[in-house]
Amino acid sequence: MFEAHFQTFEESEGGVALTARLAAFREELTRRQLTGFVIPRADQQQNEYVAPSEERLAWLTGFTGSAGLAIALAKGAALFVDGRYTLQAAKQVDTEAWTIASLIEPPPESWLTKHLTAGDRVGFDPWLHTSAAAERLAAACAKAGAELIAVDSNPVDSVWTDRPAPPLGPVTVHGAPFAGEAETDKLSRIRAEMTKLGVDALVLSDSHAVAWTFNIRGADVSHTPLPLSYALVPKDGRPTIFIDHRKLSNLSRDHLERNADVREPDALTPALTELAATGASIALDTATAADALTRLIASAGGKPVRGSDPVALLKAVKNDAEIRGTRSAHQRDAVALARFLAWIDREAPKGTLTEIDAVEALETFRRETGALKDVSFPTIAGTGPNGAIVHYRVTRKSNRRIMPGDLLLIDSGAQYEDGTTDVTRTIAIGTPTDEMRDRFTRVLRGHIAIARAVFPDGTTGAQLDTLARQFLWQAGVDFEHGTGHGVGSYLSVHEGPARISKLGTTPLKRGMILSNEPGYYKTDAFGIRIENLELVTAIDIPGAEKPMNGFETLTLAPIDRRLIDRRISKKEVMWLNDYHARVRREVRPHLDEATKVWLDAATEPLPLEDHAPG
Amino acid sequence: MFEAHFQTFEESEGGVALTARLAAFREELTRRQLTGFVIPRADQQQNEYVAPSEERLAWLTGFTGSAGLAIALAKGAALFVDGRYTLQAAKQVDTEAWTIASLIEPPPESWLTKHLTAGDRVGFDPWLHTSAAAERLAAACAKAGAELIAVDSNPVDSVWTDRPAPPLGPVTVHGAPFAGEAETDKLSRIRAEMTKLGVDALVLSDSHAVAWTFNIRGADVSHTPLPLSYALVPKDGRPTIFIDHRKLSNLSRDHLERNADVREPDALTPALTELAATGASIALDTATAADALTRLIASAGGKPVRGSDPVALLKAVKNDAEIRGTRSAHQRDAVALARFLAWIDREAPKGTLTEIDAVEALETFRRETGALKDVSFPTIAGTGPNGAIVHYRVTRKSNRRIMPGDLLLIDSGAQYEDGTTDVTRTIAIGTPTDEMRDRFTRVLRGHIAIARAVFPDGTTGAQLDTLARQFLWQAGVDFEHGTGHGVGSYLSVHEGPARISKLGTTPLKRGMILSNEPGYYKTDAFGIRIENLELVTAIDIPGAEKPMNGFETLTLAPIDRRLIDRRISKKEVMWLNDYHARVRREVRPHLDEATKVWLDAATEPLPLEDHAPG
């Protein structure tokens, strides 16, 4: 009955089988007079989800994590992953052939310097690294007296005989009711930013930026409606969009051609060369622009101006249509969530369901809204100890039975044409322990502190992050991830530049959407996370001396009252009761009778009495 | 009866009288073929308090603020000050001759570029600017096609005929009972840091660093026991201290010579030149090292390595002797504070006292401890509207009568040989308004949130700053300064590198002392600030998963209970009652009978009932 269309549960191939590939790859390097090569888990635009044709790291090593980098030298080879992937990497790759090393501290560069000998020639594909990353690699090589060499074609592709073709997902027009702003208006705002930067042109090296600017969406990668493409926006005159024409319908092509010239991707290099030859200064996005673009512009006589893509900030601030859209997307999503949570409460205590059952059921309820385009990322459904693995993704092998006494952590999201959702709930199966209730209550109090926060215009996410951690700190515990990330509008579920984290230095602007997701993870025991999406809105305070902002909660799903202990304060109980009353008001009318009954119980107000003062 | 020895109340001379000096200065510039000159309010080491011989800005312009910069061109001249000094500058300088402009945003550099013409030659004294500042000036000149020229001698000094001689404050030994660590041990820790930096030598360009390293104190500037001096610490071999021998007694000279060679200040340049000539890489402190030092090392063939002085962090972490010392310094200071606060409560309501009376009384009570070396900064005593001026310093002209209905803000500190104090109390004279009590309560709740904070090892001041502001933000108000600064041990009352501010990126280490001083300022009405010093200490939490820290409050003075309203939570009342009980326990035994009676009333516990839940 339930099934998942947008997520698989297969283990990737891996282990010894792949070592032949490494051998073939090394021969290829020898043919090219290279003594080593750097293979990042990246496409040309540093996308979070990459097309199968770009999964070079997985093909060569077997490692399928979402972040990683490999370096193959004549003698040694290493795969670099961060803490969350150490175990998975050891399982997936042939550790005879590959050393598993740290991606963060120490960085791969220090391994590289240690293992190089003077005269070594290390290749890299300049289309798959940002200029900053390339500079770090070059420095590491130089230290060892070796040379970093940018190759014209990727040697992995030469030996990857059955490499999939690049994706050709159809491009659709993101209509005015959803986009809320005409391409022409967006372009003139972008040009105003270019004037501030004092540049002659801007390269949109991020397909999200192209999609936002020209109001299109695509289907080239999983979970994000991304139309892989580039755009070149001159200060005056028509922009050019570089995109595979096979992805365009007459409709979408006509739409694009109203404001831009549309050319094939291979036209980017000549176009950029021509422009650079005039000595133009051309803005490139530090975060997504390939080093190849910087090199191309510089060698053609242009001036590459590296900085943050001005479109990122414009895109992060949602307009009224996008805000209306996300509100209805969240209401729709809430109906599926309520049906799912009611079903879990009914079925899970029997001890017969598995994590995969939960994933399939949730996706099915979302599909039954009739509006689901995709899940916004593979659902994380971790019960018991699996809940403590922050980036857990269930497979047939890891799949675990949901048992009474477990905490079930479900982090999931949906892509609807009017908005993108991302929500985490932690559910008590049977009776939770006092420790579980204590930790859950501390996480909830942090979540509420963010939801209730009032802060002056210009406040950054870094200034709010501690509010989410304070109650955990009081118990000597913490969570090792940020409190929140930006969220796109029928675009990426992880969107910059603003975030709630000690590194979040971007001021929070009205119209931005951020997640609020503190957690607590007890290794080998249980995981807790409570996540709602929040909209930054103006807060009107009588007598205020400056413009103040706060959050409007977008997500509408009950928070498990069985996990709350008496340490929660009266003010926090008031917030929770108001929130649950709102969930009832906005979601109940759209539910079937059985789910209504469940919702009424799940949103019962907590008594204000017998709660500790804050 | 009461008098101030360490603070004056005179207005500085100013206005038209000084314009003759600008004319003479311009002639001097012409003699030197300069079309302009930059005059910072700075000495060779960027000290907060500078010797009279270094007050070039005040001598030339009449402006006596603690921060500022002047640029005199052939045609125009401008004085740059920050927001807190705009009014004072307008009063003190001849605005016919000087334009008053912004020191921060836009910075003086943009004014400079605007007012320069190609070919202009702008001079600056490389001993009075850091290299970073010099680079900003050079860039601004270049933009206008002008040249920035480092002069060998300062043209202000050529026309400043009655310039005072440099100070010759006697140097004393800071004995082991106070210092707690031998110079040799400090030197080996410094050398360990130099090894990490991979440098051959370190220049101590900050007299605080010299004083800490060699366990001496001095008397060259106001309010800080600073022995103006330099030191050169080679990786191996004896360090050299550069200091005017007239400041040394046989005792202090012998003390210094046990671990270093002692030479005259003018020996620094040749010594550094000689070392640099060997190609040595020499570490310089970004914050305090004069650009002249960078130039000198580079031109002699050495490698200047600019970074943060490793001594700053070592010095900020107090050892057990320093912590014992600061505790007794604060107990001693508390006796003077109690006598002062009792006296204010008795006398002020009569409406006969002035701000100067308050300053003189407080200093007198501190002198009567028999241990006062100096006040750690000029006492800020602002009543009514003067309290809203954050950096207010009372003068005969501004001196205001303390009237019933006022809030009196007193921010003061003392230098004792065993420790440095800094404390602010806000006192209700007569009956406060509801608004005053509301604002005071919000400030107090923020202060308590910092005092009660528990945070993991590695947490920065930036991560705590918001805790102090949250209750003010809820009312739409804020304060426009940091929450806290580091404090030295019988050294500077403003000590880096750690601070509690959104810019405080240094992790808080156990043994650091920081101020906790949120406030609220209503222009033309009243000012509120509550400041205690806090010691970073380990907090033991059963079941903690990581090392946790918190604060031990060092300051021991009653907080005005008459200004607290019902919005304070029970937990906060408990903190306040515990704090007041501790003040009673530790201070009462040392008080006269009358003050004991006052203290008992001032530290009465607040009832736990009838307080709003948090």
mmCIF file of N, CA and C in Angstrom, chain A residues 430-474:
data_model
loop_
_atom_site.group_PDB
_atom_site.id
_atom_site.type_symbol
_atom_site.label_atom_id
_atom_site.label_comp_id
_atom_site.label_asym_id
_atom_site.label_seq_id
_atom_site.Cartn_x
_atom_site.Cartn_y
_atom_site.Cartn_z
ATOM 1 N N GLY A 430 5.518 4.043 22.871
ATOM 2 C CA GLY A 430 5.361 3.503 24.224
ATOM 3 C C GLY A 430 5.793 4.542 25.245
ATOM 4 N N THR A 431 6.344 4.075 26.354
ATOM 5 C CA THR A 431 6.657 4.988 27.466
ATOM 6 C C THR A 431 8.109 5.444 27.424
ATOM 7 N N PRO A 432 8.352 6.759 27.348
ATOM 8 C CA PRO A 432 9.729 7.259 27.333
ATOM 9 C C PRO A 432 10.346 7.253 28.731
ATOM 10 N N THR A 433 11.672 7.240 28.810
ATOM 11 C CA THR A 433 12.354 7.303 30.105
ATOM 12 C C THR A 433 12.396 8.762 30.582
ATOM 13 N N ASP A 434 12.698 8.948 31.875
ATOM 14 C CA ASP A 434 12.839 10.311 32.411
ATOM 15 C C ASP A 434 13.945 11.056 31.685
ATOM 16 N N GLU A 435 15.033 10.353 31.353
ATOM 17 C CA GLU A 435 16.134 11.006 30.641
ATOM 18 C C GLU A 435 15.657 11.530 29.292
ATOM 19 N N MET A 436 14.888 10.704 28.571
ATOM 20 C CA MET A 436 14.360 11.140 27.268
ATOM 21 C C MET A 436 13.500 12.387 27.439
ATOM 22 N N ARG A 437 12.659 12.414 28.465
ATOM 23 C CA ARG A 437 11.766 13.551 28.666
ATOM 24 C C ARG A 437 12.569 14.785 29.078
ATOM 25 N N ASP A 438 13.593 14.590 29.908
ATOM 26 C CA ASP A 438 14.425 15.726 30.301
ATOM 27 C C ASP A 438 15.101 16.344 29.075
ATOM 28 N N ARG A 439 15.728 15.504 28.245
ATOM 29 C CA ARG A 439 16.441 16.008 27.078
ATOM 30 C C ARG A 439 15.467 16.633 26.078
ATOM 31 N N PHE A 440 14.347 15.971 25.840
ATOM 32 C CA PHE A 440 13.357 16.504 24.897
ATOM 33 C C PHE A 440 12.885 17.874 25.356
ATOM 34 N N THR A 441 12.645 17.999 26.665
ATOM 35 C CA THR A 441 12.137 19.266 27.189
ATOM 36 C C THR A 441 13.178 20.383 27.009
ATOM 37 N N ARG A 442 14.449 20.057 27.210
ATOM 38 C CA ARG A 442 15.494 21.067 27.010
ATOM 39 C C ARG A 442 15.587 21.478 25.544
ATOM 40 N N VAL A 443 15.460 20.489 24.641
ATOM 41 C CA VAL A 443 15.493 20.806 23.211
ATOM 42 C C VAL A 443 14.288 21.678 22.857
ATOM 43 N N LEU A 444 13.117 21.311 23.373
ATOM 44 C CA LEU A 444 11.893 22.064 23.085
ATOM 45 C C LEU A 444 12.002 23.498 23.601
ATOM 46 N N ARG A 445 12.544 23.658 24.814
ATOM 47 C CA ARG A 445 12.662 25.015 25.377
ATOM 48 C C ARG A 445 13.576 25.874 24.508
ATOM 49 N N GLY A 446 14.656 25.261 23.967
ATOM 50 C CA GLY A 446 15.533 25.991 23.049
ATOM 51 C C GLY A 446 14.798 26.355 21.765
ATOM 52 N N HIS A 447 14.014 25.387 21.250
ATOM 53 C CA HIS A 447 13.234 25.635 20.039
ATOM 54 C C HIS A 447 12.267 26.801 20.271
ATOM 55 N N ILE A 448 11.619 26.797 21.414
ATOM 56 C CA ILE A 448 10.642 27.857 21.725
ATOM 57 C C ILE A 448 11.354 29.200 21.902
ATOM 58 N N ALA A 449 12.568 29.171 22.499
ATOM 59 C CA ALA A 449 13.315 30.423 22.694
ATOM 60 C C ALA A 449 13.610 31.079 21.345
ATOM 61 N N ILE A 450 13.894 30.273 20.317
ATOM 62 C CA ILE A 450 14.112 30.829 18.976
ATOM 63 C C ILE A 450 12.776 31.315 18.408
ATOM 64 N N ALA A 451 11.743 30.487 18.525
ATOM 65 C CA ALA A 451 10.448 30.843 17.938
ATOM 66 C C ALA A 451 9.906 32.139 18.542
ATOM 67 N N ARG A 452 10.184 32.375 19.834
ATOM 68 C CA ARG A 452 9.663 33.568 20.529
ATOM 69 C C ARG A 452 10.635 34.742 20.471
ATOM 70 N N ALA A 453 11.821 34.528 19.881
ATOM 71 C CA ALA A 453 12.849 35.578 19.923
ATOM 72 C C ALA A 453 12.349 36.865 19.275
ATOM 73 N N VAL A 454 12.716 37.986 19.881
ATOM 74 C CA VAL A 454 12.479 39.314 19.316
ATOM 75 C C VAL A 454 13.842 39.976 19.231
ATOM 76 N N PHE A 455 14.176 40.537 18.053
ATOM 77 C CA PHE A 455 15.535 41.043 17.862
ATOM 78 C C PHE A 455 15.542 42.230 16.905
ATOM 79 N N PRO A 456 16.497 43.142 17.076
ATOM 80 C CA PRO A 456 16.524 44.334 16.227
ATOM 81 C C PRO A 456 16.907 44.006 14.789
ATOM 82 N N ASP A 457 16.438 44.834 13.865
ATOM 83 C CA ASP A 457 16.887 44.773 12.480
ATOM 84 C C ASP A 457 18.405 44.694 12.452
ATOM 85 N N GLY A 458 18.950 43.831 11.607
ATOM 86 C CA GLY A 458 20.396 43.741 11.478
ATOM 87 C C GLY A 458 21.010 42.635 12.323
ATOM 88 N N THR A 459 20.196 42.017 13.190
ATOM 89 C CA THR A 459 20.705 40.910 14.013
ATOM 90 C C THR A 459 21.036 39.720 13.117
ATOM 91 N N THR A 460 22.137 39.042 13.420
ATOM 92 C CA THR A 460 22.548 37.886 12.623
ATOM 93 C C THR A 460 22.093 36.586 13.293
ATOM 94 N N GLY A 461 22.140 35.498 12.527
ATOM 95 C CA GLY A 461 21.812 34.190 13.092
ATOM 96 C C GLY A 461 22.792 33.802 14.194
ATOM 97 N N ALA A 462 24.040 34.260 14.074
ATOM 98 C CA ALA A 462 25.031 33.945 15.105
ATOM 99 C C ALA A 462 24.594 34.503 16.461
ATOM 100 N N GLN A 463 23.887 35.643 16.432
ATOM 101 C CA GLN A 463 23.467 36.256 17.694
ATOM 102 C C GLN A 463 22.306 35.496 18.343
ATOM 103 N N LEU A 464 21.612 34.649 17.579
ATOM 104 C CA LEU A 464 20.452 33.935 18.136
ATOM 105 C C LEU A 464 20.772 32.486 18.511
ATOM 106 N N ASP A 465 21.837 31.939 17.929
ATOM 107 C CA ASP A 465 22.120 30.511 18.069
ATOM 108 C C ASP A 465 22.114 30.024 19.519
ATOM 109 N N THR A 466 22.706 30.801 20.417
ATOM 110 C CA THR A 466 22.838 30.363 21.811
ATOM 111 C C THR A 466 21.479 30.200 22.497
ATOM 112 N N LEU A 467 20.482 30.995 22.073
ATOM 113 C CA LEU A 467 19.153 30.868 22.686
ATOM 114 C C LEU A 467 18.660 29.420 22.585
ATOM 115 N N ALA A 468 19.032 28.738 21.488
ATOM 116 C CA ALA A 468 18.561 27.363 21.269
ATOM 117 C C ALA A 468 19.327 26.351 22.117
ATOM 118 N N ARG A 469 20.517 26.717 22.597
ATOM 119 C CA ARG A 469 21.389 25.754 23.284
ATOM 120 C C ARG A 469 21.377 25.898 24.798
ATOM 121 N N GLN A 470 20.909 27.065 25.305
ATOM 122 C CA GLN A 470 21.122 27.413 26.709
ATOM 123 C C GLN A 470 20.631 26.341 27.686
ATOM 124 N N PHE A 471 19.495 25.720 27.397
ATOM 125 C CA PHE A 471 18.940 24.760 28.373
ATOM 126 C C PHE A 471 19.696 23.429 28.328
ATOM 127 N N LEU A 472 20.226 23.076 27.156
ATOM 128 C CA LEU A 472 21.077 21.889 27.061
ATOM 129 C C LEU A 472 22.398 22.138 27.780
ATOM 130 N N TRP A 473 22.966 23.326 27.573
ATOM 131 C CA TRP A 473 24.228 23.672 28.238
ATOM 132 C C TRP A 473 24.075 23.555 29.754
ATOM 133 N N GLN A 474 22.915 23.967 30.258
ATOM 134 C CA GLN A 474 22.722 23.903 31.715
ATOM 135 C C GLN A 474 22.835 22.469 32.234
#
